[in-house]
Amino acid sequence: MGNKEQVFLYIKDEIEKIASKEEEDILNEAKALEQEAYRQMQEEAKNDADHQLKKELATISSKASIDAATQLEERTKKLVAKREAYVAEIFKEAKEKINEFVSGNQYKDYLVDHVRKAGEEYQMTGCVLYLRKDDMVYQEDLKKAYGLDIDVQTADSIQLGGFMIENPETHVVVDETLDFALENQKDWFYKTSGLMIK
């Protein structure tokens, strides 16, 4: 083998080494780029999945809140209806008791006594004493009990009994109707019965 051949083989060897090294560097760089691209794809996929999960959770949470609110509203409606039924029954019985009282012997004395107290307390002249139609039979006794001049009229607004005194000039009204007393008891009952619905 000649010197030329040796030089040629040496150069060929060196070129192959350099080419091999460059090929290895290119492959390593390509592998690194591939790994970086893969890592970025994983990161994007993870971000997309996280975003989608948050979106789904928000939808589920919103739907659950709406469902819970709807159920609460339905329960509240049922409780209100049940409470109203109880209250209606209790006050129906109260009205029956009032009707028994007004039909009894003590009612006239009750009216006379309360009209006398109103006359003593307010001492207003030029007043109108309002009664229900059935109580007009007591008007003379009630005029005497009031102690001052008073006009007596019927009032359709008085259903259960009792009376109302009104002074047209001063606009003072004394409401001693059993209707008003029962309505006030209803307000008191709602506040103190423990049947408040929150």
PDB file of C-alpha atoms in Angstrom:
ATOM      1  CA  MET A   1       0.000   0.000   0.000  1.00  0.00           C
ATOM      2  CA  GLY A   2       1.295   3.362  -0.868  1.00  0.00           C
ATOM      3  CA  ASN A   3       1.425   6.537   1.026  1.00  0.00           C
ATOM      4  CA  LYS A   4      -1.370   7.955  -1.002  1.00  0.00           C
ATOM      5  CA  GLU A   5      -3.638   5.158  -0.168  1.00  0.00           C
ATOM      6  CA  GLN A   6      -2.823   5.504   3.496  1.00  0.00           C
ATOM      7  CA  VAL A   7      -3.507   9.229   3.380  1.00  0.00           C
ATOM      8  CA  PHE A   8      -6.707   8.536   1.490  1.00  0.00           C
ATOM      9  CA  LEU A   9      -7.799   5.922   4.052  1.00  0.00           C
ATOM     10  CA  TYR A  10      -6.834   8.261   6.869  1.00  0.00           C
ATOM     11  CA  ILE A  11      -8.850  11.122   5.354  1.00  0.00           C
ATOM     12  CA  LYS A  12     -11.721   8.762   4.622  1.00  0.00           C
ATOM     13  CA  ASP A  13     -11.574   7.549   8.233  1.00  0.00           C
ATOM     14  CA  GLU A  14     -11.512  11.125   9.532  1.00  0.00           C
ATOM     15  CA  ILE A  15     -14.418  12.140   7.291  1.00  0.00           C
ATOM     16  CA  GLU A  16     -16.423   9.134   8.440  1.00  0.00           C
ATOM     17  CA  LYS A  17     -15.624  10.000  12.097  1.00  0.00           C
ATOM     18  CA  ILE A  18     -16.668  13.627  11.548  1.00  0.00           C
ATOM     19  CA  ALA A  19     -19.783  12.533   9.632  1.00  0.00           C
ATOM     20  CA  SER A  20     -20.597   9.990  12.296  1.00  0.00           C
ATOM     21  CA  LYS A  21     -20.127  12.643  15.012  1.00  0.00           C
ATOM     22  CA  GLU A  22     -22.296  15.136  13.103  1.00  0.00           C
ATOM     23  CA  GLU A  23     -24.896  12.426  12.492  1.00  0.00           C
ATOM     24  CA  GLU A  24     -24.891  11.622  16.213  1.00  0.00           C
ATOM     25  CA  ASP A  25     -25.184  15.329  17.093  1.00  0.00           C
ATOM     26  CA  ILE A  26     -28.060  15.747  14.630  1.00  0.00           C
ATOM     27  CA  LEU A  27     -29.797  12.648  16.021  1.00  0.00           C
ATOM     28  CA  ASN A  28     -29.279  13.892  19.608  1.00  0.00           C
ATOM     29  CA  GLU A  29     -30.613  17.332  18.664  1.00  0.00           C
ATOM     30  CA  ALA A  30     -33.564  15.768  16.861  1.00  0.00           C
ATOM     31  CA  LYS A  31     -34.229  13.558  19.900  1.00  0.00           C
ATOM     32  CA  ALA A  32     -34.035  16.611  22.192  1.00  0.00           C
ATOM     33  CA  LEU A  33     -36.426  18.552  19.921  1.00  0.00           C
ATOM     34  CA  GLU A  34     -38.750  15.549  19.813  1.00  0.00           C
ATOM     35  CA  GLN A  35     -38.700  15.288  23.639  1.00  0.00           C
ATOM     36  CA  GLU A  36     -39.319  19.042  23.988  1.00  0.00           C
ATOM     37  CA  ALA A  37     -42.207  18.861  21.507  1.00  0.00           C
ATOM     38  CA  TYR A  38     -43.614  15.855  23.381  1.00  0.00           C
ATOM     39  CA  ARG A  39     -43.263  17.704  26.731  1.00  0.00           C
ATOM     40  CA  GLN A  40     -45.050  20.764  25.280  1.00  0.00           C
ATOM     41  CA  MET A  41     -47.819  18.575  23.873  1.00  0.00           C
ATOM     42  CA  GLN A  42     -48.217  16.919  27.298  1.00  0.00           C
ATOM     43  CA  GLU A  43     -48.309  20.346  28.983  1.00  0.00           C
ATOM     44  CA  GLU A  44     -50.930  21.639  26.520  1.00  0.00           C
ATOM     45  CA  ALA A  45     -52.985  18.462  26.897  1.00  0.00           C
ATOM     46  CA  LYS A  46     -52.794  18.775  30.700  1.00  0.00           C
ATOM     47  CA  ASN A  47     -53.817  22.457  30.530  1.00  0.00           C
ATOM     48  CA  ASP A  48     -56.710  21.599  28.188  1.00  0.00           C
ATOM     49  CA  ALA A  49     -57.799  18.767  30.489  1.00  0.00           C
ATOM     50  CA  ASP A  50     -57.562  21.041  33.570  1.00  0.00           C
ATOM     51  CA  HIS A  51     -59.550  23.750  31.798  1.00  0.00           C
ATOM     52  CA  GLN A  52     -62.193  21.245  30.680  1.00  0.00           C
ATOM     53  CA  LEU A  53     -62.364  19.775  34.202  1.00  0.00           C
ATOM     54  CA  LYS A  54     -62.848  23.233  35.740  1.00  0.00           C
ATOM     55  CA  LYS A  55     -65.526  23.997  33.182  1.00  0.00           C
ATOM     56  CA  GLU A  56     -67.331  20.689  33.903  1.00  0.00           C
ATOM     57  CA  LEU A  57     -67.041  21.219  37.674  1.00  0.00           C
ATOM     58  CA  ALA A  58     -68.465  24.744  37.337  1.00  0.00           C
ATOM     59  CA  THR A  59     -71.375  23.380  35.291  1.00  0.00           C
ATOM     60  CA  ILE A  60     -71.998  20.609  37.817  1.00  0.00           C
ATOM     61  CA  SER A  61     -71.742  23.053  40.737  1.00  0.00           C
ATOM     62  CA  SER A  62     -74.118  25.488  39.042  1.00  0.00           C
ATOM     63  CA  LYS A  63     -76.620  22.724  38.280  1.00  0.00           C
ATOM     64  CA  ALA A  64     -76.350  21.416  41.851  1.00  0.00           C
ATOM     65  CA  SER A  65     -76.950  24.935  43.218  1.00  0.00           C
ATOM     66  CA  ILE A  66     -80.003  25.374  41.000  1.00  0.00           C
ATOM     67  CA  ASP A  67     -81.325  21.936  42.016  1.00  0.00           C
ATOM     68  CA  ALA A  68     -80.739  22.673  45.715  1.00  0.00           C
ATOM     69  CA  ALA A  69     -82.472  26.060  45.443  1.00  0.00           C
ATOM     70  CA  THR A  70     -85.422  24.492  43.627  1.00  0.00           C
ATOM     71  CA  GLN A  71     -85.739  21.766  46.264  1.00  0.00           C
ATOM     72  CA  LEU A  72     -85.522  24.336  49.069  1.00  0.00           C
ATOM     73  CA  GLU A  73     -88.220  26.439  47.399  1.00  0.00           C
ATOM     74  CA  GLU A  74     -90.495  23.389  47.038  1.00  0.00           C
ATOM     75  CA  ARG A  75     -89.968  22.394  50.685  1.00  0.00           C
ATOM     76  CA  THR A  76     -90.644  25.958  51.798  1.00  0.00           C
ATOM     77  CA  LYS A  77     -93.880  26.053  49.769  1.00  0.00           C
ATOM     78  CA  LYS A  78     -95.002  22.787  51.354  1.00  0.00           C
ATOM     79  CA  LEU A  79     -94.126  24.043  54.846  1.00  0.00           C
ATOM     80  CA  VAL A  80     -95.972  27.320  54.250  1.00  0.00           C
ATOM     81  CA  ALA A  81     -99.047  25.417  53.011  1.00  0.00           C
ATOM     82  CA  LYS A  82     -98.934  23.093  56.020  1.00  0.00           C
ATOM     83  CA  ARG A  83     -98.481  26.022  58.422  1.00  0.00           C
ATOM     84  CA  GLU A  84    -101.385  27.885  56.814  1.00  0.00           C
ATOM     85  CA  ALA A  85    -103.578  24.785  57.171  1.00  0.00           C
ATOM     86  CA  TYR A  86    -102.700  24.516  60.887  1.00  0.00           C
ATOM     87  CA  VAL A  87    -103.304  28.221  61.474  1.00  0.00           C
ATOM     88  CA  ALA A  88    -106.592  28.127  59.548  1.00  0.00           C
ATOM     89  CA  GLU A  89    -107.769  25.188  61.664  1.00  0.00           C
ATOM     90  CA  ILE A  90    -106.731  26.867  64.938  1.00  0.00           C
ATOM     91  CA  PHE A  91    -108.442  30.152  64.038  1.00  0.00           C
ATOM     92  CA  LYS A  92    -111.517  28.368  62.716  1.00  0.00           C
ATOM     93  CA  GLU A  93    -111.866  26.836  66.177  1.00  0.00           C
ATOM     94  CA  ALA A  94    -111.245  30.260  67.751  1.00  0.00           C
ATOM     95  CA  LYS A  95    -114.056  31.764  65.617  1.00  0.00           C
ATOM     96  CA  GLU A  96    -116.389  28.963  66.716  1.00  0.00           C
ATOM     97  CA  LYS A  97    -115.573  29.749  70.366  1.00  0.00           C
ATOM     98  CA  ILE A  98    -116.191  33.465  69.724  1.00  0.00           C
ATOM     99  CA  ASN A  99    -119.526  32.662  68.078  1.00  0.00           C
ATOM    100  CA  GLU A 100    -120.480  30.552  71.111  1.00  0.00           C
ATOM    101  CA  PHE A 101    -119.511  33.455  73.400  1.00  0.00           C
ATOM    102  CA  VAL A 102    -121.515  36.036  71.388  1.00  0.00           C
ATOM    103  CA  SER A 103    -124.539  33.759  71.437  1.00  0.00           C
ATOM    104  CA  GLY A 104    -124.301  33.295  75.204  1.00  0.00           C
ATOM    105  CA  ASN A 105    -125.655  35.245  78.169  1.00  0.00           C
ATOM    106  CA  GLN A 106    -122.358  36.964  79.082  1.00  0.00           C
ATOM    107  CA  TYR A 107    -121.876  38.761  75.778  1.00  0.00           C
ATOM    108  CA  LYS A 108    -124.265  41.662  76.543  1.00  0.00           C
ATOM    109  CA  ASP A 109    -122.485  42.294  79.864  1.00  0.00           C
ATOM    110  CA  TYR A 110    -119.128  42.168  78.026  1.00  0.00           C
ATOM    111  CA  LEU A 111    -120.311  44.806  75.515  1.00  0.00           C
ATOM    112  CA  VAL A 112    -121.802  47.093  78.158  1.00  0.00           C
ATOM    113  CA  ASP A 113    -118.683  46.858  80.344  1.00  0.00           C
ATOM    114  CA  HIS A 114    -116.271  47.600  77.476  1.00  0.00           C
ATOM    115  CA  VAL A 115    -118.362  50.500  76.100  1.00  0.00           C
ATOM    116  CA  ARG A 116    -118.505  52.012  79.637  1.00  0.00           C
ATOM    117  CA  LYS A 117    -114.675  51.736  79.951  1.00  0.00           C
ATOM    118  CA  ALA A 118    -114.212  53.355  76.511  1.00  0.00           C
ATOM    119  CA  GLY A 119    -116.536  56.228  77.507  1.00  0.00           C
ATOM    120  CA  GLU A 120    -114.630  56.775  80.757  1.00  0.00           C
ATOM    121  CA  GLU A 121    -111.213  56.606  79.091  1.00  0.00           C
ATOM    122  CA  TYR A 122    -111.821  58.689  75.958  1.00  0.00           C
ATOM    123  CA  GLN A 123    -114.779  60.965  76.963  1.00  0.00           C
ATOM    124  CA  MET A 124    -115.433  62.092  73.388  1.00  0.00           C
ATOM    125  CA  THR A 125    -118.711  63.647  72.292  1.00  0.00           C
ATOM    126  CA  GLY A 126    -120.100  63.603  68.753  1.00  0.00           C
ATOM    127  CA  CYS A 127    -118.969  59.999  68.235  1.00  0.00           C
ATOM    128  CA  VAL A 128    -120.471  57.088  66.348  1.00  0.00           C
ATOM    129  CA  LEU A 129    -120.743  53.647  67.950  1.00  0.00           C
ATOM    130  CA  TYR A 130    -120.589  50.932  65.277  1.00  0.00           C
ATOM    131  CA  LEU A 131    -122.101  47.498  65.961  1.00  0.00           C
ATOM    132  CA  ARG A 132    -122.888  44.424  63.912  1.00  0.00           C
ATOM    133  CA  LYS A 133    -126.572  44.108  62.922  1.00  0.00           C
ATOM    134  CA  ASP A 134    -127.274  41.369  65.487  1.00  0.00           C
ATOM    135  CA  ASP A 135    -126.015  43.610  68.327  1.00  0.00           C
ATOM    136  CA  MET A 136    -128.334  46.538  67.551  1.00  0.00           C
ATOM    137  CA  VAL A 137    -130.751  45.076  70.125  1.00  0.00           C
ATOM    138  CA  TYR A 138    -128.305  46.342  72.812  1.00  0.00           C
ATOM    139  CA  GLN A 139    -128.015  49.909  71.485  1.00  0.00           C
ATOM    140  CA  GLU A 140    -129.990  51.643  74.265  1.00  0.00           C
ATOM    141  CA  ASP A 141    -128.001  49.852  76.999  1.00  0.00           C
ATOM    142  CA  LEU A 142    -124.743  50.723  75.224  1.00  0.00           C
ATOM    143  CA  LYS A 143    -125.695  54.429  74.841  1.00  0.00           C
ATOM    144  CA  LYS A 144    -126.332  54.595  78.592  1.00  0.00           C
ATOM    145  CA  ALA A 145    -123.077  52.754  79.315  1.00  0.00           C
ATOM    146  CA  TYR A 146    -121.059  55.217  77.202  1.00  0.00           C
ATOM    147  CA  GLY A 147    -122.349  58.069  79.367  1.00  0.00           C
ATOM    148  CA  LEU A 148    -122.149  60.767  76.693  1.00  0.00           C
ATOM    149  CA  ASP A 149    -124.207  61.539  73.614  1.00  0.00           C
ATOM    150  CA  ILE A 150    -123.364  58.950  70.940  1.00  0.00           C
ATOM    151  CA  ASP A 151    -124.941  57.919  67.641  1.00  0.00           C
ATOM    152  CA  VAL A 152    -125.300  54.157  66.957  1.00  0.00           C
ATOM    153  CA  GLN A 153    -124.945  52.615  63.485  1.00  0.00           C
ATOM    154  CA  THR A 154    -124.337  49.189  61.978  1.00  0.00           C
ATOM    155  CA  ALA A 155    -121.070  48.260  60.310  1.00  0.00           C
ATOM    156  CA  ASP A 156    -120.815  45.384  57.836  1.00  0.00           C
ATOM    157  CA  SER A 157    -117.106  45.157  58.609  1.00  0.00           C
ATOM    158  CA  ILE A 158    -117.928  43.813  62.092  1.00  0.00           C
ATOM    159  CA  GLN A 159    -118.633  40.125  61.544  1.00  0.00           C
ATOM    160  CA  LEU A 160    -117.847  38.473  64.877  1.00  0.00           C
ATOM    161  CA  GLY A 161    -118.968  41.079  67.400  1.00  0.00           C
ATOM    162  CA  GLY A 162    -117.691  43.808  69.646  1.00  0.00           C
ATOM    163  CA  PHE A 163    -117.829  47.475  68.692  1.00  0.00           C
ATOM    164  CA  MET A 164    -115.949  50.386  67.229  1.00  0.00           C
ATOM    165  CA  ILE A 165    -116.205  54.034  68.299  1.00  0.00           C
ATOM    166  CA  GLU A 166    -115.198  56.750  65.848  1.00  0.00           C
ATOM    167  CA  ASN A 167    -114.980  60.492  66.305  1.00  0.00           C
ATOM    168  CA  PRO A 168    -115.441  61.999  62.802  1.00  0.00           C
ATOM    169  CA  GLU A 169    -113.946  65.363  63.828  1.00  0.00           C
ATOM    170  CA  THR A 170    -110.730  64.140  65.487  1.00  0.00           C
ATOM    171  CA  HIS A 171    -110.484  60.883  63.477  1.00  0.00           C
ATOM    172  CA  VAL A 172    -109.879  58.951  66.705  1.00  0.00           C
ATOM    173  CA  VAL A 173    -110.997  55.338  66.370  1.00  0.00           C
ATOM    174  CA  VAL A 174    -111.386  52.902  69.246  1.00  0.00           C
ATOM    175  CA  ASP A 175    -111.539  49.409  67.755  1.00  0.00           C
ATOM    176  CA  GLU A 176    -112.877  46.888  70.250  1.00  0.00           C
ATOM    177  CA  THR A 177    -114.232  44.498  67.632  1.00  0.00           C
ATOM    178  CA  LEU A 178    -113.675  40.800  68.132  1.00  0.00           C
ATOM    179  CA  ASP A 179    -112.656  40.704  64.455  1.00  0.00           C
ATOM    180  CA  PHE A 180    -109.755  43.083  65.162  1.00  0.00           C
ATOM    181  CA  ALA A 181    -108.787  41.208  68.336  1.00  0.00           C
ATOM    182  CA  LEU A 182    -108.724  37.883  66.470  1.00  0.00           C
ATOM    183  CA  GLU A 183    -106.625  39.365  63.647  1.00  0.00           C
ATOM    184  CA  ASN A 184    -104.138  40.731  66.194  1.00  0.00           C
ATOM    185  CA  GLN A 185    -103.962  37.293  67.772  1.00  0.00           C
ATOM    186  CA  LYS A 186    -103.091  35.871  64.366  1.00  0.00           C
ATOM    187  CA  ASP A 187    -100.088  38.213  64.095  1.00  0.00           C
ATOM    188  CA  TRP A 188     -99.052  37.375  67.666  1.00  0.00           C
ATOM    189  CA  PHE A 189     -99.478  33.673  66.945  1.00  0.00           C
ATOM    190  CA  TYR A 190     -97.246  33.800  63.866  1.00  0.00           C
ATOM    191  CA  LYS A 191     -94.520  35.575  65.829  1.00  0.00           C
ATOM    192  CA  THR A 192     -94.605  33.399  68.941  1.00  0.00           C
ATOM    193  CA  SER A 193     -95.806  29.969  67.836  1.00  0.00           C
ATOM    194  CA  GLY A 194     -92.492  28.747  66.522  1.00  0.00           C
ATOM    195  CA  LEU A 195     -94.088  28.171  63.113  1.00  0.00           C
ATOM    196  CA  MET A 196     -92.037  30.882  61.395  1.00  0.00           C
ATOM    197  CA  ILE A 197     -90.492  29.649  58.159  1.00  0.00           C
ATOM    198  CA  LYS A 198     -87.072  31.024  57.276  1.00  0.00           C
TER     199      LYS A 198
END
